[in-house]
XYZ file of C-alpha atoms in Angstrom:
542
model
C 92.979 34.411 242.539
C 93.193 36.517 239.781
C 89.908 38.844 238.780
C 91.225 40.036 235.130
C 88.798 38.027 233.477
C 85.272 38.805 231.764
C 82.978 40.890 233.672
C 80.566 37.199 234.080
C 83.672 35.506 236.451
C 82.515 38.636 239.008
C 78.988 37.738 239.138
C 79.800 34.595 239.986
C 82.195 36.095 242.947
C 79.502 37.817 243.814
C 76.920 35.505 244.021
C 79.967 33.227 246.032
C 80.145 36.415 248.835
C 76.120 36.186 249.038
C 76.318 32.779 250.848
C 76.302 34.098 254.174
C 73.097 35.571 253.395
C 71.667 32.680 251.296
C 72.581 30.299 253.694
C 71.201 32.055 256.515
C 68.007 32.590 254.920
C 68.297 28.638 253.851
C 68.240 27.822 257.817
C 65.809 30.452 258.454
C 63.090 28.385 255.828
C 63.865 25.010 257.100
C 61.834 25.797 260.137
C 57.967 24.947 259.216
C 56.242 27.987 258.617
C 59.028 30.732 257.834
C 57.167 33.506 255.930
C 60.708 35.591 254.571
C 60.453 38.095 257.008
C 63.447 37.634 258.782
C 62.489 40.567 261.481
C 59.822 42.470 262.991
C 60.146 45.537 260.637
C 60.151 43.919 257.391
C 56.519 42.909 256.564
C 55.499 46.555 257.087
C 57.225 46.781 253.721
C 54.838 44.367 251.624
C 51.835 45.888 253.758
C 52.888 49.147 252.075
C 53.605 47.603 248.675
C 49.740 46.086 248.657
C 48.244 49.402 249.414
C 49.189 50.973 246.003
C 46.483 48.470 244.719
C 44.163 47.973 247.073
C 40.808 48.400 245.683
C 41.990 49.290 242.363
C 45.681 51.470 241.448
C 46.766 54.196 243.328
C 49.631 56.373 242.652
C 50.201 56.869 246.186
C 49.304 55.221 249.314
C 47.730 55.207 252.709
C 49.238 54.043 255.773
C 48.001 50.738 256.255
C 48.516 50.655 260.136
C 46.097 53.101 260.526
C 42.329 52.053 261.679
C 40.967 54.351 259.331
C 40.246 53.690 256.072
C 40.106 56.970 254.759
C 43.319 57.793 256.118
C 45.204 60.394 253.137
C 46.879 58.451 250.585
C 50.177 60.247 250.627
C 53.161 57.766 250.513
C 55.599 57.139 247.963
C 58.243 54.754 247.280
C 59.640 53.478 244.141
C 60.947 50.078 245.276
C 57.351 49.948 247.022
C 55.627 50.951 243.789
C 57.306 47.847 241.984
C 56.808 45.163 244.362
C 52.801 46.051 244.803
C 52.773 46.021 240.844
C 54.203 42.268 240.500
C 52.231 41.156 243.701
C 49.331 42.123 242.334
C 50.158 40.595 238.885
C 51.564 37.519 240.272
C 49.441 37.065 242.955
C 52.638 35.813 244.421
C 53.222 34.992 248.103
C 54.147 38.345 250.022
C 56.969 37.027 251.555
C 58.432 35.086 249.100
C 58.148 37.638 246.351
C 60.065 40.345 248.909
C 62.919 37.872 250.105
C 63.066 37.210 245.663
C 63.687 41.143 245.333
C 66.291 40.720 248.045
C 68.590 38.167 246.647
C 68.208 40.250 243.339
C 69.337 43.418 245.605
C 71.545 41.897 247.377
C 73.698 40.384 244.444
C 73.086 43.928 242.456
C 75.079 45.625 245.720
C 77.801 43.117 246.206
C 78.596 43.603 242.903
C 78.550 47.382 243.264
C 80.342 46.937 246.321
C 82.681 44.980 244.054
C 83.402 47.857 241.199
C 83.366 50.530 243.774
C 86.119 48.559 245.767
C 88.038 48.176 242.635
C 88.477 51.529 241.889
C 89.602 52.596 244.685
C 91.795 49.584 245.816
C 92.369 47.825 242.849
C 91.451 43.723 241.997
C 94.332 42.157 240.752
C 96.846 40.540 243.456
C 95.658 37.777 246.713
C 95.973 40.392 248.934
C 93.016 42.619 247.139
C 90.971 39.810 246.858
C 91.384 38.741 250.018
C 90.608 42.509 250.974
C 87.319 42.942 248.962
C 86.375 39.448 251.654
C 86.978 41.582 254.583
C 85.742 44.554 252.674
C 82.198 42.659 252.099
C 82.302 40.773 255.270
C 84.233 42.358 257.763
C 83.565 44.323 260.862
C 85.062 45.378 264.192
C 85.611 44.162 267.434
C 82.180 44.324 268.788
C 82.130 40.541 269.023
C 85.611 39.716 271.074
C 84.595 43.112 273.164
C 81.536 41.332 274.064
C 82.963 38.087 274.625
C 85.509 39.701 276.948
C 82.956 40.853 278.811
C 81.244 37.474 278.991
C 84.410 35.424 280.041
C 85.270 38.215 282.787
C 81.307 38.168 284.174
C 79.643 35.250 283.514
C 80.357 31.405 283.245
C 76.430 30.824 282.448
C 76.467 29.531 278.660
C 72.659 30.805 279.012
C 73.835 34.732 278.822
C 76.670 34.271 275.688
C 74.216 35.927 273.191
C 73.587 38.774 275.213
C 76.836 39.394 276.048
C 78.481 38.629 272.796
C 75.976 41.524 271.487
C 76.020 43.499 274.700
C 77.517 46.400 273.148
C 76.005 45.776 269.004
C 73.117 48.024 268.875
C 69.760 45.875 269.254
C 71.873 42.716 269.725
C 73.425 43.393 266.266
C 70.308 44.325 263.907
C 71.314 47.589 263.327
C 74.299 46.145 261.271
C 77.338 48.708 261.741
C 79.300 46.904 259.140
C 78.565 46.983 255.171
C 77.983 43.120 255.118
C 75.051 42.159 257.392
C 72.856 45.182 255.680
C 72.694 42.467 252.717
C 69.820 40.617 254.947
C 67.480 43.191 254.788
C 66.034 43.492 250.859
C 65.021 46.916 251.557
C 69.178 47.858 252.537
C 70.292 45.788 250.014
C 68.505 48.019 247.573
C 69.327 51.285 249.912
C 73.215 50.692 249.846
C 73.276 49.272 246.240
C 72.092 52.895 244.972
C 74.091 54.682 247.442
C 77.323 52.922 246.620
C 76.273 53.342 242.622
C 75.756 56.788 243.416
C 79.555 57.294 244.950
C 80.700 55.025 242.445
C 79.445 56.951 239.392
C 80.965 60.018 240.757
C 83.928 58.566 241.272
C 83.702 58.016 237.474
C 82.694 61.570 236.647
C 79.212 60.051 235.088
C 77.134 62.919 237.017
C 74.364 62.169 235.128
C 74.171 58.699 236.202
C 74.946 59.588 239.870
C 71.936 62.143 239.615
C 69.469 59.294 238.870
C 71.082 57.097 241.312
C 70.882 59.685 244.090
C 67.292 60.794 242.521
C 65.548 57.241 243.133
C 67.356 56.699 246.331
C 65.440 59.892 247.470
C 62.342 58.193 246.312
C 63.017 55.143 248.184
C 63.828 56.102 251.694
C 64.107 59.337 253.901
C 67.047 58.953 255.811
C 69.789 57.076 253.481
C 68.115 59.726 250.856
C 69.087 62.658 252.637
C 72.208 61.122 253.449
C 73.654 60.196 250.485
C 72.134 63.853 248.854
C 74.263 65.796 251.558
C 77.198 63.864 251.246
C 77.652 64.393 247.420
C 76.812 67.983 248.112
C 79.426 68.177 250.445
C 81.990 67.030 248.545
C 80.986 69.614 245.350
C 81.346 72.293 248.188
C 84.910 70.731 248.559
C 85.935 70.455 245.439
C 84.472 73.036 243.913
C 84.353 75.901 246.651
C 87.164 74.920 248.435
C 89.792 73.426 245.847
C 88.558 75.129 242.489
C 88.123 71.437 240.642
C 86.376 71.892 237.390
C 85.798 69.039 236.665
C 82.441 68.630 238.245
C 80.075 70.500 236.046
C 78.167 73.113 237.976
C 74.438 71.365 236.687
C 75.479 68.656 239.588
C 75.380 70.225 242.651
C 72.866 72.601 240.953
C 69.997 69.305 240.580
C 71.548 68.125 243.420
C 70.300 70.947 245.275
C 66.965 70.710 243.671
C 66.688 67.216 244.489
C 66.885 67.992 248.334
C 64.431 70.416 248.184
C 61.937 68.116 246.619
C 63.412 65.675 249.355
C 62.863 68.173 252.382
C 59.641 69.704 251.136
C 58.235 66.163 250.480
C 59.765 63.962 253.414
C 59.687 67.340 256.315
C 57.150 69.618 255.390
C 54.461 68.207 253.290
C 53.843 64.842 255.121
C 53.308 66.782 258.244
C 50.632 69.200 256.909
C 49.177 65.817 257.545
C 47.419 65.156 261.272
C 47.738 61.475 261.029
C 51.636 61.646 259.836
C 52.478 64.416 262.458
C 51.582 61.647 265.291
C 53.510 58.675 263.606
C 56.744 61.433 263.305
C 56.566 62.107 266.703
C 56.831 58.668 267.536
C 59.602 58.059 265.179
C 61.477 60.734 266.980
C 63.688 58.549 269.354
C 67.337 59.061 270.757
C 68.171 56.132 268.963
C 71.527 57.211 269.175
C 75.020 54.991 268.796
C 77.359 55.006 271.410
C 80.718 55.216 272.333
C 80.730 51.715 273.331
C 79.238 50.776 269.997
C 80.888 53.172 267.865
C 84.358 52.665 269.378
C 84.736 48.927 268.822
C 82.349 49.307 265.818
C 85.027 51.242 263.922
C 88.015 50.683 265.474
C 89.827 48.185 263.231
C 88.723 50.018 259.796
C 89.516 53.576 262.071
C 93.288 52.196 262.752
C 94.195 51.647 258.856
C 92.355 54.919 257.805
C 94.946 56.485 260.042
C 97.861 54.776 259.242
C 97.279 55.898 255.647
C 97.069 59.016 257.229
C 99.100 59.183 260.387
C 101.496 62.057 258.970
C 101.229 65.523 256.848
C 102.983 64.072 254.315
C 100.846 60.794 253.665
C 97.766 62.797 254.097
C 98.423 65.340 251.825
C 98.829 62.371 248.681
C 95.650 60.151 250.394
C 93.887 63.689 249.762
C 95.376 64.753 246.378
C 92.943 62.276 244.821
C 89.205 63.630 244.757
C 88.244 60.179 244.913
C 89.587 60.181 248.643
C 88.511 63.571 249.306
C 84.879 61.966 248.228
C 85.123 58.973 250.962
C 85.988 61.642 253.353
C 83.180 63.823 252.863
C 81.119 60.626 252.951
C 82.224 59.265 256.287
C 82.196 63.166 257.659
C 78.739 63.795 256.767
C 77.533 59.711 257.989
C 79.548 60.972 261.336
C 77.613 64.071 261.860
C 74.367 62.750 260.773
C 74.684 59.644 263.226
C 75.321 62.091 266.040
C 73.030 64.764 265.453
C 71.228 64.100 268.829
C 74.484 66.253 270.486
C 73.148 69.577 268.463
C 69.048 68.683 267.519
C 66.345 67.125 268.501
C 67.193 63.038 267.689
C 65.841 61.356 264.761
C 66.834 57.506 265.239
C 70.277 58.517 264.198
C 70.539 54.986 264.574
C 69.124 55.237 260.966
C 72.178 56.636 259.771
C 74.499 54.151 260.600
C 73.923 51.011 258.580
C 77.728 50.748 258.148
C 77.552 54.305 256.259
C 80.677 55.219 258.757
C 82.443 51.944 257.961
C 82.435 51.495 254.439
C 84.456 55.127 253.707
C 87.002 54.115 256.490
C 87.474 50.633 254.837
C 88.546 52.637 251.574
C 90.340 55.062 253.323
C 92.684 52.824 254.923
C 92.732 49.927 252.452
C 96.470 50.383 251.372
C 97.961 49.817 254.937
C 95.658 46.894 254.779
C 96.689 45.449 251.720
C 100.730 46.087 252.730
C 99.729 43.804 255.490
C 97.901 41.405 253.879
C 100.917 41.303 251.051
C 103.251 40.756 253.815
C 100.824 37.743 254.974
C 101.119 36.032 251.651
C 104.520 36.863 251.390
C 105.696 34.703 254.364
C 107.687 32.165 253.608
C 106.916 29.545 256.445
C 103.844 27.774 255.176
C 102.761 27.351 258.683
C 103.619 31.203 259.778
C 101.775 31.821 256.610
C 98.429 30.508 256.834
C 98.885 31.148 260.498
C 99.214 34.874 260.021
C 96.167 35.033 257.204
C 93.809 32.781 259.694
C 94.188 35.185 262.699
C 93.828 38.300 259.721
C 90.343 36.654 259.022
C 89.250 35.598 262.309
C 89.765 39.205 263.969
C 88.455 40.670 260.654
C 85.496 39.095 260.216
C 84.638 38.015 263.988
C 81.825 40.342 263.884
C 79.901 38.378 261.270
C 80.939 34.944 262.154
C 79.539 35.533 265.536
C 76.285 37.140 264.709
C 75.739 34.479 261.469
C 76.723 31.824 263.626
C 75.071 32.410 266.252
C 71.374 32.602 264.157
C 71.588 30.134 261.710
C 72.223 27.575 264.913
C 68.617 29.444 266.356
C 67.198 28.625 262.673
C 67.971 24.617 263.044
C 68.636 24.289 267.015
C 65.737 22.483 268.013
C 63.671 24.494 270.469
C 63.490 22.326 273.411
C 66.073 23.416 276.399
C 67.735 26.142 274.179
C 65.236 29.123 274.780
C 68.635 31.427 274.947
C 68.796 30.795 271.314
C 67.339 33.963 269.018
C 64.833 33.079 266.990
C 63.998 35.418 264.077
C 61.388 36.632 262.611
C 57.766 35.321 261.725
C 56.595 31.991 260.746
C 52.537 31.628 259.863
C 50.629 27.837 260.658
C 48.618 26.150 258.300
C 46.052 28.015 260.674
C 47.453 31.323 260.311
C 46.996 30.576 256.183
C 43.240 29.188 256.116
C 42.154 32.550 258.376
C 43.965 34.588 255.845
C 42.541 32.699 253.403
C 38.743 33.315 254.826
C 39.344 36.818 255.253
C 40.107 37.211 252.074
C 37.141 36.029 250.670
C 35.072 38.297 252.734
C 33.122 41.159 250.511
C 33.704 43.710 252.505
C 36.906 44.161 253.985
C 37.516 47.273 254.761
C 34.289 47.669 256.439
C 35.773 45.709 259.506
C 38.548 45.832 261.826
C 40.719 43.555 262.785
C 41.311 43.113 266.953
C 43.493 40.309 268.757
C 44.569 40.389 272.472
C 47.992 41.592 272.942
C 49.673 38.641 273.290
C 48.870 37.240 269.518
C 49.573 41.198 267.643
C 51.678 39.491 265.361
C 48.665 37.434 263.598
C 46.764 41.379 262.714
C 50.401 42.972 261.994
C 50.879 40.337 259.819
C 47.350 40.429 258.400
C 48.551 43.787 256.737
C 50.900 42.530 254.182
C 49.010 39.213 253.289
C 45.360 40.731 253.412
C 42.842 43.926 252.364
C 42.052 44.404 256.434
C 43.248 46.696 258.993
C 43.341 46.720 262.263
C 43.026 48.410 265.662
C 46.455 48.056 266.522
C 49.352 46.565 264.735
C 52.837 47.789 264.289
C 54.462 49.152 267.900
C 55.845 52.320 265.542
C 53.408 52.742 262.910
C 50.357 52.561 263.855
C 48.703 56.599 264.870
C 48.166 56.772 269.047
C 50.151 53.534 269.519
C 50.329 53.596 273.055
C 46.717 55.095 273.406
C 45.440 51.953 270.974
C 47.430 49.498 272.157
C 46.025 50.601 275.933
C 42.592 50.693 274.737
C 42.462 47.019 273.381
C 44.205 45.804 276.807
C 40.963 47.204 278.549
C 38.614 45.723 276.190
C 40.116 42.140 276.616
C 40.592 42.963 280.384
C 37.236 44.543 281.341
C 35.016 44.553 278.254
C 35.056 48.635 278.181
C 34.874 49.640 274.277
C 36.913 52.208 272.443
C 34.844 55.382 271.532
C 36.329 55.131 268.758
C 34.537 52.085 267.692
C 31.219 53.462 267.572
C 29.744 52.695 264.151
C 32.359 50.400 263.280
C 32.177 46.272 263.064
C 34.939 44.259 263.998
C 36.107 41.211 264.138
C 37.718 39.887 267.068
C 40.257 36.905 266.401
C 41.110 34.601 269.537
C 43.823 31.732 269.587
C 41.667 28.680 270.444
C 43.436 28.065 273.696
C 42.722 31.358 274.894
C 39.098 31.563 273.979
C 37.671 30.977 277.682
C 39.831 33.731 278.824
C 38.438 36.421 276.075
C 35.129 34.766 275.097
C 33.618 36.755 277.652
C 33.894 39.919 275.862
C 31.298 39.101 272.496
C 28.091 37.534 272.777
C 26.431 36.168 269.540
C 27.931 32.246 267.704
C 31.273 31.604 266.364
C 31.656 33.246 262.729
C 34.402 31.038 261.785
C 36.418 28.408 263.504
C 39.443 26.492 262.462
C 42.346 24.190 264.425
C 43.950 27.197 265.974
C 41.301 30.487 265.978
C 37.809 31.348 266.640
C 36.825 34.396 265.045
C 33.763 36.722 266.099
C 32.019 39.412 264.987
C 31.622 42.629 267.157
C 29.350 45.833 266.062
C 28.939 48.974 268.055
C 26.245 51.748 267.391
């Protein structure tokens, strides 16, 4: 296939490399009840987007996750900013409306994905369309590692996820290759500004990578910083190191500035803040990637980055071009930043994966790839031929097939007798909607909080993106003195005892209907409302 046509013919190969995504999201809403939010972290998105007009506009936020209502309005993000705004004109479903901003995100970066890859690798022969698939899709060896480990341990079909994922951080969710980042909206968006960033300044349009780099800032801490230090980095390079004039000293000038607005905002001024010190401590986990994850993580993009670099000679002319010398600041700076827990306190470096270390090996070694894949389609055995391309793909892309296979069967497996199957994310009853529904109508709702036993969280953590209420506990992460909160409401529902921290606050205490004997004990006083699955009371202390 040839890709010399109009600019429309690669939206449409675009929107073709989306299907993994579209179709996984496809399975995802064929079970009854599927809200969009494919994973536990992802309604705390909409639940920030609502807060900008909650009771009226506000330029910043609140943390919604906290039980206090006049907790400091001090959060910004643009992408947030935009989705409260049409929610609120719309009136549109929360999760509907945020898995809408994702395909648009999604198909925006592939087809970033798409120009970046073509500058650097080119678009017009099989083998470089066959390498922006593996490019898009591909991963490393994290799958067959696993499955080795499965067919040398176990015979038990009951432990293939695990071990298939054994050694993918969080059983693959943390996405070490470009591709699977596409299922999250929010790192759609992320990686389609941070590749149009790179991509820009590839181009020399410094302007345009300023903005880029500017609103990615505004949208999210960690790829922010990232992304800021990496195109410093390479100005230090090329400017300090090599003399290149051709970068205009105004960008790593604003670039600079833009940090310091990123630092000052993101480090220092969110923790003048009581309420945001706590949550930052809590954030600050050795979520760190390991050798085992790393190794097999990067391994196949690693080996082509260093045949195309495996002698002085070929390095020197990969690194005459300051487009190179750009995707090896880039996967320096990710490969620092991702192990930062060996020199500083840890920060989730987790966070600054996201395949940040994959994609600039990919580009580095794309022309040993594309020899080999030339030399696939070159073959003149039909048989040798599409032999040699199948086992290409199916090593390639093994990563992906495996995890995408593996959930879209959870989405349509019936549940019965497969309980080893995933199952993602959150999916509301027609129960779930009528409460929402009632609370919403309620005059006063932040007035009251909103309290479940432990084992039904999800129903108040939910109730954050879909309604005006808080609640005592909700989000494991996110909400101030989780442990302390989330302890607390145990020993209510266990032994009645009451939070100090309730006094002069009403709540209301929401019970699944086949649980109410176990928890009715704790309220006296009727049933304030009641429907098929929930019986809600309400609780005041003095």
């Amino acid at each position: 296939m040839r890709f010399d046509r109009p600019s429309a013919l690669r939206w449409w190969v675009s929107l073709a490399l989306l299907l993994p995504v579209i179709v996984l999201y496809a399975c995802e809403y064929s079970r009854g009840g599927f809200t969009g939010f494919i994973q536990y972290d992802q309604p705390y998105y909409m639940a920030n987007a609502r807060q900008f007009f909650d009771g009226g506009f506000h330029f910043l936020y609140g943390n919604p996750f906290s039980a206090d209502p006049q907790t400091p309005a001090i959060y910004f993000q643009i992408h947030l900013f935009v989705l409260g705004l049409v929610q609120a004109v719309t009136g549109c479903d929360p999760g509907v409306l945020y898995v809408i901003f994702g395909f648009i995100a999604a198909l925006v970066c592939v087809r970033v994905a798409m120009a970046l890859y073509e500058h650097v690798a080119g678009l017009g022969s099989p083998a470089q369309g066959a390498g922006l698939v593996l490019f898009i899709w591909g991963g490393g060896v994290l799958a067959l590692a696993g499955l080795g480990f499965h067919l040398f341990h176990h015979s038990d079909v009951r432990t293939t996820v695990t071990d298939l994922f054994r050694y993918d951080p969080a059983q693959g969710w943390w996405f070490l290759n470009f591709g699977r980042n596409l299922i999250f909206p929010t790192e759609a968006y992320y990686h389609a500004l941070a590749l149009g960033a790179v991509l820009l300044a590839m181009r020399n349009n410094f302007r345009g990578a300023l903005w880029l780099a500017f609103i990615l800032s505004l949208s999210h801490p960690f790829t922010g910083l990232q992304f800021l230090l990496i195109l410093l980095a390479w100005c230090g390079l090329e400017m300090g190191f090599l003399g290149n004039r051709m970068i205009p000293p105004m960008f790593p000038a604003m670039l600079v500035c833009i940090l310091a607005f990123h630092l000052g905002y993101n480090v220092f001024l969110l923790n003048l803040f009581p309420e945001h010190r706590e949550l930052f401590q809590q954030w600050s986990i050795a979520w760190g990637e390991r050798v085992s994850a790393f190794l097999p993580a990067d391994l196949l993009v690693g080996f082509f980055a260093f045949r195309a670099m495996r002698n002085w000679k070929l390095a020197t002319d990969l690194f005459s071009s300051p487009v190179n010398r750009l995707l090896l600041a880039w996967f320096a700076v990710s490969l620092v930043l991702v192990h930062h827990d060996m020199a500083v306190v840890a920060r989730q470096p987790l966070h600054f994966t996201r395949g940040y270390t994959w994609i600039p090996l990919f580009l580095l070694g794309v022309q040993p790839l594309l020899r080999m894949l030339d030399k696939g389609f070159s073959l003149k055995s039909r048989i040798l031929r599409v032999a040699a391309m199948s086992s290409i793909f199916l090593i390639g892309l093994s990563d992906n097939l495996a995890w995408f296979g593996f959930h879209t069967a959870a989405a349509i497996a019936p549940r019965r007798g497969i309980a080893w199957l995933p199952e993602d994310g959150f999916c509301l009853s027609a129960a779930d909607r009528q409460l929402y529904g009632w609370l919403m109508q309620r005059p006063f709702p932040h007035a009251e909080l909103l309290i479940t036993p432990n084992s039904n969280t999800s129903f108040v953590y939910l109730a954050m993106a879909y309604t005006d209420y808080r609640g005592w506990y909700t989000h494991y992460a996110l909400t101030p003195l989780a442990n302390q909160r989330r302890q607390e409401l145990a020993d209510f529902f266990q032994s009645g005892t009451r939070p100090a921290g309730w006094r002069g606050r009403s709540m209301l205490m929401i019970i699944p209907k086949e649980d109410s004997h176990d928890y009715g004990g704790c309220v006296s006083g009727p049933v304030l409302y009641e429907n098929e699955g929930y019986r809600v009371w309400s609780l005041s202390m003095p």
